Coordinates of C-alpha atoms and ligand atoms in Angstrom, one line a residue:
Chain A
X10 CA -167.0 -13.3 -59.1
X11 CA -167.0 -16.4 -56.3
X12 CA -170.7 -17.1 -56.7
X13 CA -170.6 -19.3 -59.4
X14 CA -174.0 -19.5 -61.0
X15 CA -174.2 -23.6 -60.5
X16 CA -173.3 -22.7 -56.3
X17 CA -176.7 -23.1 -54.2
X18 CA -174.9 -19.7 -51.9
X19 CA -175.2 -16.6 -53.4
X20 CA -173.5 -13.6 -52.1
X21 CA -175.1 -10.4 -51.3
X22 CA -172.5 -8.9 -49.9
X23 CA -168.9 -7.9 -48.5
X24 CA -166.9 -9.1 -52.6
X25 CA -164.1 -6.9 -52.3
X26 CA -162.6 -9.9 -49.6
X27 CA -158.7 -11.1 -50.9
X28 CA -159.2 -14.2 -52.5
X29 CA -158.4 -17.8 -51.5
X30 CA -157.5 -20.4 -54.2
X31 CA -158.5 -24.2 -53.1
X32 CA -160.2 -27.4 -54.3
X33 CA -163.1 -29.8 -54.4
X34 CA -162.8 -33.4 -55.3
X35 CA -159.3 -32.4 -57.5
X36 CA -161.1 -29.5 -59.3
X37 CA -159.9 -25.9 -58.5
X38 CA -162.1 -23.7 -56.6
X39 CA -162.0 -20.1 -55.2
X40 CA -163.4 -18.4 -52.1
X41 CA -162.5 -15.3 -49.6
X42 CA -161.0 -14.7 -46.7
X43 CA -163.1 -15.8 -43.8
X44 CA -165.7 -18.1 -45.4
X45 CA -166.3 -20.8 -43.6
X46 CA -165.4 -23.8 -45.9
X47 CA -169.1 -24.4 -46.0
X48 CA -170.1 -21.2 -47.3
X49 CA -166.3 -21.4 -49.8
X50 CA -167.8 -24.5 -51.0
X51 CA -171.2 -24.3 -51.5
X52 CA -171.6 -20.7 -53.9
X53 CA -169.1 -23.3 -56.1
X54 CA -171.0 -26.3 -55.7
X55 CA -175.0 -27.9 -54.3
X56 CA -173.7 -30.4 -52.4
X57 CA -171.4 -30.9 -49.5
X58 CA -171.5 -35.1 -49.0
X59 CA -173.5 -37.5 -49.6
X60 CA -176.0 -39.5 -47.2
X61 CA -174.8 -42.2 -45.9
X62 CA -178.5 -44.0 -46.3
X63 CA -178.5 -43.4 -49.5
X64 CA -181.4 -40.3 -49.9
X65 CA -179.2 -37.7 -51.8
X66 CA -177.1 -35.3 -51.4
X67 CA -176.6 -32.9 -48.6
X68 CA -175.8 -29.3 -48.1
X69 CA -176.0 -28.6 -44.4
X70 CA -178.4 -27.9 -42.4
X71 CA -178.0 -26.1 -39.3
X72 CA -174.8 -23.8 -40.2
X73 CA -174.0 -23.4 -36.2
X74 CA -172.1 -27.0 -35.7
X75 CA -175.6 -28.9 -34.2
X76 CA -176.2 -31.4 -36.0
X77 CA -173.1 -32.4 -38.0
X78 CA -175.0 -33.1 -41.7
X79 CA -171.5 -30.7 -42.7
X80 CA -168.9 -33.0 -42.4
X81 CA -166.0 -33.5 -45.3
X82 CA -163.2 -34.4 -45.9
X83 CA -159.2 -33.6 -47.0
X84 CA -157.3 -35.9 -49.4
X85 CA -154.9 -36.2 -46.6
X86 CA -158.9 -38.4 -45.3
X87 CA -159.0 -35.7 -41.7
X88 CA -162.6 -34.8 -41.3
X89 CA -163.7 -31.0 -41.1
X90 CA -167.6 -30.2 -40.3
X91 CA -168.1 -27.5 -43.4
X92 CA -169.7 -24.9 -41.7
X93 CA -167.4 -24.2 -38.2
X94 CA -163.8 -24.9 -40.7
X95 CA -163.1 -21.4 -41.6
X96 CA -161.3 -21.5 -45.7
X97 CA -157.3 -21.5 -45.6
X98 CA -155.6 -21.1 -48.7
X99 CA -154.6 -24.4 -50.8
X100 CA -157.2 -26.6 -48.8
X101 CA -157.8 -30.1 -50.6
X102 CA -161.0 -30.7 -49.9
X103 CA -163.3 -34.3 -50.8
X104 CA -167.0 -34.3 -50.2
X105 CA -166.3 -38.8 -50.1
X106 CA -164.8 -40.0 -46.6
X107 CA -162.1 -41.3 -47.9
X108 CA -163.0 -45.4 -47.2
X109 CA -166.1 -44.4 -49.9
X110 CA -163.6 -43.2 -52.5
X111 CA -161.9 -46.4 -53.2
X112 CA -163.3 -49.0 -54.4
X113 CA -162.4 -51.9 -52.3
X114 CA -160.3 -54.5 -53.9
X115 CA -162.1 -57.6 -52.5
Chain B
X242 CA -167.5 -12.1 11.7
X243 CA -166.3 -13.7 9.2
X244 CA -169.3 -15.2 6.6
X245 CA -168.5 -19.0 7.3
X246 CA -170.7 -18.9 3.5
X247 CA -167.8 -17.5 1.7
X248 CA -164.9 -18.8 -0.3
X249 CA -162.2 -17.4 -0.3
X250 CA -161.1 -17.3 -4.5
X251 CA -164.5 -18.7 -5.9
X252 CA -163.9 -20.6 -9.0
X253 CA -166.8 -19.5 -11.6
X254 CA -167.2 -21.2 -14.9
X255 CA -169.6 -19.4 -17.5
X256 CA -170.5 -21.7 -20.5
X257 CA -171.5 -19.4 -23.1
X258 CA -170.5 -16.1 -24.3
X259 CA -173.6 -14.6 -26.0
X260 CA -176.1 -12.5 -24.2
X261 CA -176.6 -13.9 -20.6
X262 CA -173.1 -15.1 -20.7
X263 CA -171.2 -11.8 -20.9
X264 CA -173.5 -10.0 -18.4
X265 CA -172.9 -13.0 -15.7
X266 CA -169.8 -12.6 -16.6
X267 CA -169.5 -8.6 -16.4
X268 CA -172.2 -8.8 -12.7
X269 CA -169.0 -11.1 -11.4
X270 CA -165.8 -8.8 -12.5
X271 CA -168.2 -6.0 -10.7
X272 CA -167.9 -8.1 -7.6
X273 CA -164.2 -8.6 -7.7
X274 CA -163.5 -12.7 -9.1
X275 CA -162.9 -13.9 -12.2
X276 CA -164.7 -15.8 -13.6
X277 CA -163.8 -18.2 -17.1
X278 CA -166.3 -18.4 -19.8
X279 CA -166.2 -20.6 -22.0
X280 CA -167.3 -21.1 -26.1
X281 CA -166.5 -22.9 -28.7
X282 CA -166.9 -20.2 -31.5
X283 CA -164.2 -18.0 -32.0
X284 CA -165.8 -14.7 -31.2
X285 CA -168.2 -13.5 -28.2
X286 CA -171.3 -12.5 -28.8
X287 CA -173.4 -15.5 -29.0
X288 CA -176.2 -15.9 -31.5
X289 CA -178.4 -12.8 -32.1
X290 CA -175.4 -10.6 -31.5
X291 CA -173.0 -12.9 -33.8
X292 CA -169.8 -10.6 -34.7
X293 CA -168.8 -11.6 -38.2
X294 CA -165.5 -12.3 -39.0
X295 CA -162.5 -9.9 -39.2
X296 CA -162.1 -8.3 -42.8
X297 CA -165.8 -7.9 -42.9
X298 CA -167.0 -4.0 -43.3
X299 CA -171.0 -4.2 -42.7
X300 CA -171.5 -1.2 -40.6
X301 CA -173.7 -2.2 -37.2
X302 CA -176.8 -0.8 -38.3
X303 CA -176.5 -2.8 -41.5
X304 CA -175.7 -6.2 -39.3
X305 CA -177.9 -6.1 -37.1
X306 CA -180.9 -3.2 -37.7
X307 CA -182.9 -2.3 -34.9
X308 CA -180.6 -4.2 -32.2
X309 CA -177.6 -2.7 -33.6
X310 CA -177.2 -1.0 -30.9
X311 CA -177.7 -3.8 -28.0
X312 CA -175.3 -5.2 -30.3
X313 CA -172.7 -2.7 -29.8
X314 CA -173.0 -2.5 -25.8
X315 CA -172.9 -6.2 -25.2
X316 CA -169.0 -6.6 -27.5
X317 CA -167.8 -3.1 -25.5
X318 CA -168.7 -4.4 -22.2
X319 CA -167.0 -7.7 -23.7
X320 CA -163.8 -6.2 -24.5
X321 CA -163.6 -4.0 -21.5
X322 CA -163.9 -7.6 -19.5
X323 CA -161.0 -9.3 -21.3
X324 CA -158.3 -9.0 -19.2
X325 CA -161.0 -9.7 -15.9
X326 CA -161.8 -12.4 -17.5
X327 CA -160.1 -15.9 -18.1
X328 CA -161.8 -16.1 -21.5
X329 CA -161.1 -19.5 -23.8
X330 CA -162.5 -19.3 -27.2
X331 CA -163.3 -21.9 -29.5
X332 CA -163.6 -24.5 -26.2
X333 CA -166.5 -26.5 -26.2
X334 CA -167.8 -28.2 -23.1
X335 CA -168.6 -31.4 -23.8
X336 CA -169.3 -33.4 -20.6
X337 CA -170.2 -33.0 -17.1
X338 CA -168.9 -34.9 -13.5
X339 CA -170.4 -33.8 -10.1
X340 CA -168.0 -30.6 -10.4
X341 CA -165.8 -31.2 -13.0
X342 CA -165.9 -29.9 -16.4
X343 CA -165.1 -31.2 -19.7
X344 CA -163.1 -29.0 -22.5
X345 CA -162.3 -29.5 -26.1
X346 CA -159.8 -27.0 -27.2
X347 CA -158.9 -28.7 -30.8
X348 CA -157.7 -32.0 -30.2
X349 CA -157.0 -31.1 -26.7
X350 CA -159.2 -32.2 -23.7
X351 CA -159.5 -31.0 -20.1
X352 CA -160.9 -30.9 -16.9
X353 CA -161.5 -27.5 -14.8
X354 CA -163.1 -28.3 -11.5
X355 CA -165.7 -24.9 -10.3
X356 CA -168.1 -23.9 -7.2
X357 CA -170.3 -22.7 -9.4
X358 CA -171.2 -22.7 -13.0
X359 CA -173.2 -21.0 -15.2
X360 CA -174.4 -22.5 -18.3
X361 CA -175.5 -19.6 -20.9
X362 CA -175.7 -21.0 -23.8
X363 CA -178.6 -20.4 -26.0
X364 CA -180.6 -22.3 -28.3
X365 CA -180.9 -23.8 -31.1
X366 CA -184.0 -23.9 -34.2
X367 CA -187.0 -26.1 -32.8
X368 CA -188.1 -28.1 -36.1
X369 CA -191.2 -29.4 -37.0
X370 CA -190.1 -32.6 -39.8
X371 CA -191.9 -32.4 -43.8
X372 CA -192.0 -34.7 -45.9
X373 CA -188.0 -34.1 -48.3
X374 CA -187.2 -32.2 -45.3
X375 CA -184.0 -33.8 -45.9
X376 CA -182.9 -32.6 -49.9
X377 CA -179.9 -30.4 -49.8
X378 CA -181.5 -26.9 -50.3
X379 CA -183.8 -26.5 -47.1
X380 CA -182.2 -25.6 -43.7
X381 CA -182.8 -24.3 -40.6
X382 CA -183.7 -20.9 -39.8
X383 CA -181.0 -19.8 -37.8
X384 CA -178.9 -21.6 -41.1
X385 CA -180.5 -19.1 -42.5
X386 CA -179.7 -16.2 -40.7
X387 CA -176.4 -17.2 -39.6
X388 CA -175.8 -17.2 -43.8
X389 CA -176.5 -13.6 -44.0
X390 CA -174.7 -12.4 -41.3
X391 CA -171.5 -14.1 -40.5
X392 CA -171.0 -14.7 -44.6
X393 CA -173.0 -11.9 -46.1
X394 CA -174.5 -15.0 -48.8
X395 CA -178.4 -15.9 -48.5
X396 CA -178.7 -19.7 -48.6
X397 CA -180.4 -19.9 -52.6
X398 CA -181.7 -17.1 -55.6
X399 CA -184.9 -18.2 -54.4
X400 CA -186.0 -19.2 -50.7
X401 CA -189.2 -19.9 -49.5
X402 CA -189.5 -19.6 -45.8
X403 CA -190.6 -22.5 -43.3
X404 CA -192.9 -22.4 -39.7
X405 CA -194.2 -20.0 -37.1
X406 CA -192.8 -17.3 -35.1
X407 CA -191.5 -14.1 -35.0
X408 CA -187.5 -14.9 -36.2
X409 CA -189.4 -16.2 -39.3
X410 CA -190.9 -12.7 -39.8
X411 CA -187.4 -10.6 -39.6
X412 CA -184.6 -13.9 -41.1
X413 CA -187.7 -13.4 -44.2
X414 CA -187.8 -9.1 -44.2
X415 CA -183.5 -9.7 -43.3
X416 CA -183.3 -11.4 -46.9
X417 CA -185.6 -9.3 -48.5
X418 CA -183.8 -6.1 -47.2
X419 CA -180.0 -7.2 -48.4
X420 CA -181.1 -8.3 -52.1
X421 CA -182.3 -11.8 -51.8
X422 CA -185.2 -13.0 -53.7
X423 CA -187.9 -14.0 -50.9
X424 CA -189.8 -16.6 -52.4
X425 CA -192.5 -17.0 -49.8
X426 CA -193.3 -17.0 -46.0
X427 CA -195.6 -19.5 -45.2
X428 CA -196.3 -19.3 -42.2
X429 CA -198.5 -22.7 -40.0
X430 CA -200.3 -20.6 -37.3
X431 CA -204.0 -17.6 -38.4
X432 CA -203.2 -14.7 -38.5
X433 CA -206.2 -14.9 -35.3
X434 CA -204.3 -16.1 -33.2
X435 CA -202.2 -13.0 -33.0
X436 CA -204.7 -10.7 -32.8
X437 CA -206.3 -13.2 -30.0
X438 CA -203.2 -12.9 -27.9
X439 CA -202.2 -9.3 -28.4
X440 CA -203.2 -8.9 -23.8
X441 CA -200.5 -10.6 -23.5
X442 CA -198.0 -9.2 -26.5
X443 CA -198.7 -6.0 -25.2
X444 CA -196.4 -6.7 -22.2
X445 CA -193.4 -5.6 -24.5
X446 CA -195.2 -3.1 -26.6
X447 CA -191.9 -2.1 -28.3
X448 CA -191.1 -5.6 -29.3
X449 CA -194.7 -5.9 -31.2
X450 CA -194.1 -2.8 -33.3
X451 CA -190.8 -3.5 -34.5
X452 CA -193.0 -7.2 -35.1
X453 CA -195.8 -6.1 -37.1
X454 CA -193.2 -2.8 -38.5
X455 CA -191.5 -6.1 -40.0
X456 CA -194.5 -7.6 -41.6
X457 CA -195.2 -4.2 -43.2
X458 CA -192.2 -4.3 -44.8
X459 CA -192.5 -7.6 -46.7
X460 CA -195.4 -6.6 -47.7
X461 CA -194.4 -3.6 -49.3
X462 CA -191.7 -5.4 -51.2
X463 CA -195.0 -7.5 -52.3
X464 CA -193.8 -10.5 -51.0
X465 CA -196.2 -13.6 -50.3
X466 CA -197.2 -14.0 -47.1
X467 CA -199.9 -17.0 -46.6
X468 CA -200.4 -17.7 -42.6
X469 CA -202.9 -20.6 -41.7
X470 CA -200.8 -23.5 -43.8
X471 CA -200.7 -26.6 -43.9
X472 CA -196.7 -28.3 -44.8
X473 CA -197.3 -30.9 -48.2
X474 CA -193.6 -31.5 -49.1
X475 CA -190.6 -30.0 -50.0
X476 CA -190.3 -31.9 -53.8
X477 CA -187.2 -31.7 -55.3
X478 CA -185.0 -34.7 -56.9
X479 CA -182.0 -37.0 -54.5
X480 CA -178.8 -35.0 -57.0
X481 CA -179.7 -31.4 -57.2
X482 CA -182.3 -30.8 -53.9
X483 CA -185.6 -28.2 -53.4
X484 CA -187.2 -27.8 -56.9
X485 CA -190.6 -26.4 -55.1
X486 CA -192.9 -26.0 -51.8
X487 CA -196.3 -27.6 -51.6
X488 CA -199.2 -26.3 -49.0
X489 CA -202.5 -25.8 -48.5
X490 CA -203.7 -22.9 -47.7
X491 CA -205.9 -21.6 -45.5
X492 CA -208.7 -22.2 -47.4
X493 CA -207.6 -26.1 -48.1
X494 CA -206.2 -25.5 -51.7
X495 CA -203.4 -27.1 -52.7
X496 CA -200.6 -25.3 -54.5
X497 CA -196.9 -24.7 -55.3
X498 CA -194.4 -22.4 -55.0
X499 CA -190.5 -22.5 -56.9
X500 CA -187.5 -22.2 -54.9
X501 CA -184.5 -23.7 -54.6
X502 CA -184.1 -23.1 -50.9
X503 CA -185.9 -23.8 -47.9
X504 CA -185.4 -21.6 -44.8
X505 CA -187.4 -24.0 -41.8
X506 CA -188.2 -22.9 -38.3
X507 CA -190.8 -22.8 -35.0
X508 CA -189.0 -21.0 -32.3
X509 CA -186.2 -22.0 -30.6
X510 CA -185.6 -25.0 -28.1
X511 CA -182.6 -24.8 -25.8
X512 CA -179.9 -26.3 -25.8
X513 CA -180.1 -28.1 -22.3
X514 CA -177.7 -31.2 -22.5
X515 CA -175.1 -30.0 -19.8
X516 CA -178.0 -29.6 -17.3
X517 CA -178.7 -32.6 -18.7
X518 CA -175.8 -34.2 -17.3
X519 CA -175.6 -31.9 -14.4
X520 CA -178.2 -33.9 -13.1
X521 CA -181.3 -31.0 -13.3
X522 CA -184.9 -31.5 -12.9
X523 CA -186.7 -30.4 -15.6
X524 CA -190.1 -29.5 -16.2
X525 CA -193.2 -30.3 -18.4
X526 CA -193.6 -26.8 -20.2
X527 CA -197.9 -27.8 -21.1
X528 CA -198.4 -24.7 -23.6
X529 CA -195.2 -25.9 -25.9
X530 CA -195.0 -29.0 -25.2
X531 CA -191.5 -28.9 -24.1
X532 CA -189.3 -30.2 -21.5
X533 CA -187.2 -27.3 -20.1
X534 CA -184.5 -27.1 -17.5
X535 CA -186.6 -26.3 -14.3
X536 CA -185.0 -23.2 -12.0
X537 CA -186.0 -20.1 -9.5
X538 CA -186.7 -17.1 -10.8
X539 CA -183.0 -15.8 -10.4
X540 CA -181.4 -18.6 -12.3
X541 CA -180.3 -21.7 -9.0
X542 CA -181.1 -25.4 -10.9
X543 CA -182.2 -27.8 -8.9
X544 CA -178.6 -29.3 -7.8
X545 CA -176.8 -26.7 -5.7
X546 CA -173.9 -25.1 -7.8
X547 CA -175.5 -25.2 -11.3
X548 CA -177.0 -21.7 -12.5
X549 CA -179.3 -21.6 -15.7
X550 CA -179.3 -18.1 -17.4
X551 CA -180.6 -17.2 -21.1
X552 CA -182.0 -19.0 -23.8
X553 CA -180.7 -22.5 -23.6
X554 CA -182.9 -22.2 -19.9
X555 CA -186.1 -20.7 -21.1
X556 CA -186.4 -19.4 -24.2
X557 CA -187.2 -15.1 -23.7
X558 CA -185.1 -13.5 -26.0
X559 CA -182.2 -11.7 -26.1
X560 CA -183.3 -8.8 -24.1
X561 CA -184.0 -10.9 -21.0
X562 CA -180.7 -13.6 -21.6
X563 CA -179.4 -10.5 -20.3
X564 CA -181.7 -9.8 -17.0
X565 CA -181.2 -13.7 -16.5
X566 CA -177.6 -13.6 -16.9
X567 CA -177.0 -10.8 -14.1
X568 CA -179.4 -12.1 -12.1
X569 CA -178.3 -15.7 -12.7
X570 CA -174.5 -14.5 -11.5
X571 CA -176.0 -12.4 -8.2
X572 CA -177.9 -15.6 -7.8
X573 CA -174.2 -17.1 -7.4
X574 CA -172.5 -14.6 -5.6
X575 CA -175.3 -13.8 -2.8
X576 CA -174.8 -18.3 -2.2
X577 CA -171.2 -17.9 -2.0
X578 CA -171.7 -15.8 0.8
X579 CA -171.0 -12.4 -1.3
X580 CA -174.0 -9.6 0.0
X581 CA -175.3 -7.9 -3.5
X582 CA -177.3 -5.1 -3.8
X583 CA -180.9 -6.4 -3.2
X584 CA -183.3 -3.6 -5.5
X585 CA -180.5 -5.3 -8.6
X586 CA -182.9 -8.0 -9.1
X587 CA -186.2 -6.8 -7.5
X588 CA -186.1 -4.7 -11.0
X589 CA -184.9 -8.0 -12.9
X590 CA -187.4 -9.8 -11.4
X591 CA -189.6 -7.7 -12.4
X592 CA -187.7 -7.6 -16.1
X593 CA -188.2 -11.1 -16.6
X594 CA -191.8 -11.6 -15.3
X595 CA -193.3 -9.3 -17.9
X596 CA -190.7 -11.1 -20.9
X597 CA -192.7 -14.7 -19.6
X598 CA -196.2 -13.1 -19.8
X599 CA -194.9 -12.1 -23.8
X600 CA -193.0 -15.4 -24.8
X601 CA -196.2 -16.8 -23.2
X602 CA -198.6 -14.5 -25.7
X603 CA -195.7 -15.8 -28.8
X604 CA -196.8 -19.4 -28.3
X605 CA -199.8 -18.4 -28.2
X606 CA -200.1 -16.3 -31.5
X607 CA -197.2 -19.0 -33.0
X608 CA -198.4 -22.6 -31.8
X609 CA -196.0 -25.2 -32.2
X610 CA -197.5 -27.6 -34.8
X611 CA -198.6 -31.0 -33.3
X612 CA -200.7 -32.3 -35.0
X613 CA -199.2 -32.2 -38.3
X614 CA -196.4 -35.2 -36.3
X615 CA -200.0 -38.1 -36.2
X616 CA -200.6 -36.6 -40.0
X617 CA -196.7 -37.5 -41.6
X618 CA -197.4 -39.6 -44.5
X619 CA -195.2 -43.1 -43.5
X620 CA -192.4 -42.4 -46.2
X621 CA -191.9 -39.0 -44.2
X622 CA -188.2 -38.4 -42.7
X623 CA -188.2 -37.9 -39.1
X624 CA -184.7 -37.8 -38.0
X625 CA -183.1 -36.3 -41.6
X626 CA -179.6 -37.9 -40.1
X627 CA -180.1 -41.5 -39.8
X628 CA -183.1 -41.4 -42.4
X629 CA -185.7 -42.8 -40.0
X630 CA -189.5 -42.8 -41.0
X631 CA -192.8 -42.6 -39.2
X632 CA -193.2 -45.2 -40.2
X633 CA -190.6 -47.0 -38.9
X634 CA -191.1 -44.8 -35.5
X635 CA -194.6 -46.1 -34.8
X636 CA -193.5 -49.5 -35.8
X637 CA -191.4 -49.9 -32.8
X638 CA -194.5 -47.9 -31.0
X639 CA -196.5 -51.1 -32.2
X640 CA -193.8 -53.2 -30.4
X641 CA -193.6 -52.2 -27.1
X642 CA -191.6 -48.5 -27.4
X643 CA -193.9 -45.4 -26.3
X644 CA -191.1 -44.2 -23.9
X645 CA -188.7 -41.9 -26.6
X646 CA -185.4 -43.2 -25.3
X647 CA -186.7 -46.8 -25.4
X648 CA -188.3 -45.6 -29.1
X649 CA -184.9 -44.4 -29.5
X650 CA -182.9 -47.7 -28.4
X651 CA -185.1 -49.5 -31.1
X652 CA -185.4 -47.1 -34.6
X653 CA -182.4 -45.4 -33.7
X654 CA -183.8 -42.1 -34.4
X655 CA -182.1 -39.3 -32.0
X656 CA -179.2 -41.1 -32.1
X657 CA -177.1 -40.1 -34.8
X658 CA -175.0 -37.1 -35.7
X659 CA -177.4 -34.1 -34.1
X660 CA -177.8 -36.4 -31.0
X661 CA -182.4 -35.8 -31.2
X662 CA -181.4 -31.8 -31.5
X663 CA -183.9 -31.3 -34.2
X664 CA -185.7 -34.1 -34.8
X665 CA -186.0 -35.1 -31.2
X666 CA -189.8 -33.2 -30.5
X667 CA -191.5 -34.3 -33.5
X668 CA -190.4 -37.8 -32.8
X669 CA -191.9 -37.3 -29.5
X670 CA -195.3 -36.2 -30.9
X671 CA -195.5 -38.7 -33.7
X672 CA -194.7 -41.5 -30.4
X673 CA -197.5 -40.2 -28.8
X674 CA -199.9 -39.6 -31.7
X675 CA -199.1 -43.3 -32.4
X676 CA -199.8 -44.7 -28.7
X677 CA -202.8 -42.6 -27.7
X678 CA -200.5 -41.3 -25.1
X679 CA -199.8 -37.8 -23.6
X680 CA -196.7 -36.0 -25.0
X681 CA -195.4 -35.9 -21.6
X682 CA -195.4 -39.4 -21.2
X683 CA -193.2 -39.4 -23.8
X684 CA -190.8 -37.6 -22.6
X685 CA -187.8 -35.8 -23.4
X686 CA -183.8 -37.3 -25.9
X687 CA -181.6 -37.7 -22.8
X688 CA -177.9 -35.2 -23.1
X689 CA -174.8 -37.7 -23.1
X690 CA -172.0 -36.8 -23.3
X691 CA -169.7 -35.8 -25.8
X692 CA -173.1 -33.2 -26.3
X693 CA -171.5 -33.0 -29.6
X694 CA -169.9 -36.0 -31.8
X695 CA -166.0 -34.9 -31.7
X696 CA -162.9 -36.8 -33.6
X697 CA -161.7 -39.6 -31.9
X698 CA -158.5 -39.5 -30.5
X699 CA -158.2 -36.3 -29.0
X700 CA -155.3 -35.6 -26.7
X701 CA -156.3 -36.0 -22.9
X702 CA -154.7 -33.1 -20.8
X703 CA -154.1 -32.1 -17.8
X704 CA -156.5 -31.2 -14.6
X705 CA -156.9 -28.0 -14.0
X706 CA -158.3 -26.3 -10.4
X707 CA -158.4 -27.2 -7.1
Ligands
LIG1095 C1 -179.2 -19.0 -34.9 C2 -180.5 -18.1 -34.1 C3 -181.0 -17.3 -34.9 C4 -181.1 -15.4 -33.6 N1 -181.1 -14.9 -34.4 C5 -182.4 -14.2 -33.3 C6 -182.7 -12.8 -33.6 O1 -182.4 -12.2 -34.7 N2 -183.3 -11.7 -32.9 C7 -183.6 -12.3 -31.9 O2 -184.3 -11.9 -31.4 N3 -183.2 -13.4 -31.4 C8 -182.3 -14.6 -32.0 N4 -182.7 -15.9 -31.7 C9 -182.4 -16.1 -30.1 C10 -181.2 -15.6 -29.6 O3 -180.2 -15.8 -29.6 C11 -181.2 -15.4 -27.8 O4 -182.7 -15.1 -27.5 C12 -179.6 -14.6 -27.1 O5 -178.4 -15.0 -27.9 C13 -179.5 -15.9 -27.0 O6 -179.0 -15.2 -25.6 P1 -178.0 -16.3 -24.8 O7 -177.2 -16.0 -24.2 O8 -178.6 -17.1 -24.3 O9 -177.5 -17.7 -25.7 P2 -176.2 -17.7 -27.3 O10 -176.4 -16.0 -27.8 O11 -177.1 -18.2 -28.1 O12 -175.1 -17.4 -26.6 C14 -175.0 -19.0 -26.3 C15 -173.2 -19.0 -26.7 O13 -173.4 -20.6 -25.6 C16 -171.6 -21.5 -26.5 N5 -172.3 -22.5 -26.1 C17 -173.1 -22.9 -26.3 N6 -173.9 -24.3 -25.2 C18 -172.2 -25.1 -25.8 C19 -171.2 -25.8 -25.4 N7 -171.5 -26.8 -24.8 N8 -169.6 -25.1 -25.0 C20 -169.5 -24.1 -25.1 N9 -169.6 -22.9 -26.0 C21 -170.9 -24.2 -26.1 C22 -172.0 -21.1 -27.8 O14 -171.5 -21.8 -29.3 C23 -173.3 -19.4 -28.1 O15 -172.2 -18.5 -28.3 C24 -182.1 -16.4 -32.3 C25 -181.2 -18.0 -32.7 C26 -180.6 -18.9 -33.3 C27 -180.1 -19.8 -32.4
LIG1096 S1 -174.2 -27.5 -40.8 FE1 -175.1 -27.9 -39.1 S2 -172.4 -28.7 -38.3 FE2 -172.4 -27.8 -39.7

């Protein structure tokens, strides 16, 4: 099963698809072939990123590429729009922007 | 004798492969033209007939319900066209400069010249904010439907559907049928408005009956449906998101419903940014309090060579989108000096008139709750991209911003990631109420290139076209 209890989204069908392993903030995660990155992440965890304005966590809004509330990052710092990016095996996803993830060495 | 208007090999571009774009392409192909069809999505079908990803097995009937036949028909039509059009999926049309369209595919930009452009860009949800709508777990109604249709997932374990319009009931019924828990359907419109709108709604008796059947199915599944409610707040925690929804019933009592997700929507609004960039004129629609790009019945905009079809021009729904796509392509052909069957034109125009009458009925039955904006508490977030509150927006009005683009510059409302798609209409209402001016004077947020943000550093590429 790839719908974990701690996730936000619930799978209601099409559950017999091949599994794909990826990672979220270094933790192993599992999705299904054909998932968008957003759905794969939100069946495991409850948010995609934090608002840069301090009003809390965000989990996307429109799912159709119009609101840009679902930006996540790869370990190489590339920005992805989770709702329109297909999940691929081995993706290493970060829920924080690279510059946010590292403490400044000032 | 050659008609001087005839362009020998016209370059016609269609943006959008939804019902409107597909029917437009089909009409052009039938006239011997090979159009370029651009769509941001990976597959054809547009919003309503969106295809599920490869490897999903649900049948047409389970995926599209009563619209299965129409969906299958549209997909088949498009498949039959594939060799005779220049189809470019996963390509964003992000700007227009005179007779040139700017594209982005992956990280590659390119341009294409056109003699005629049919914009069939569809719609997105129309939103009225509510306190707490920036919490994780609040989605647009369209998002709730997309999760289910194209990903076989529900947006939560206990979902509240709040807003107004037929789509509210449709998506709630689709969730219920798929086995997802619908915690409540909360409609801001009162039941009596529906009864009063019947004379107009009768213009499409089949759709009216389908709507009644949906409500009946929801009631039979013992779903709580409240009409005439006033949203108060979506409550929860910044870290964990939505926990409850608070509203006032039509009798004025305050109530809460426990939930972990909210689907929010008040009909749709056209994605008219490209029309804006092409410098098309817009008109104000008094009944729904929003601007639509000006077009004649056949789809000609105010700018020569630019045609508008489907929900991106006027939100009349999918069947009308097919008719208007067909009609817009006939208008293009006529304007390029080709012969078209006038009988088809007459029939399509008559159909569109019935759709328009029905749209007005729906707008009467499920009105946009304009007064909610005036009542926002100062700390209600209006722009969820940049976390701008009603209080901050009202402060911009005090400094003299009573025009939306001016207020945008002062408060940053509409400057965020969504470019005002989801806050623009509500922000206009807040400004109008606060300044005591008409919503029409406040205006609308102008479309700006690129119509959606993309990663800076996209490589530029050769220009195509004559
Ligand atoms: C999320 C959602 C769900 C809906 N569900 C229903 C429903 O269940 N039942 C119903 O009756 N109606 C529904 N509607 C309304 C329905 O979408 C329309 O009536 C119908 O799809 C309109 O057809 P269209 O061809 O005008 O636009 P669409 O079907 O929306 O197609 C527009 C196409 O244009 C593409 N596009 C837009 N802008 C660009 C650009 N700049 N560059 C490249 N491509 C672009 C989009 O990717 C899309 O494929 C829904 C609308 C939305 C937004
Ligand atoms: S959720 Fe809106 S763009 Fe991805």
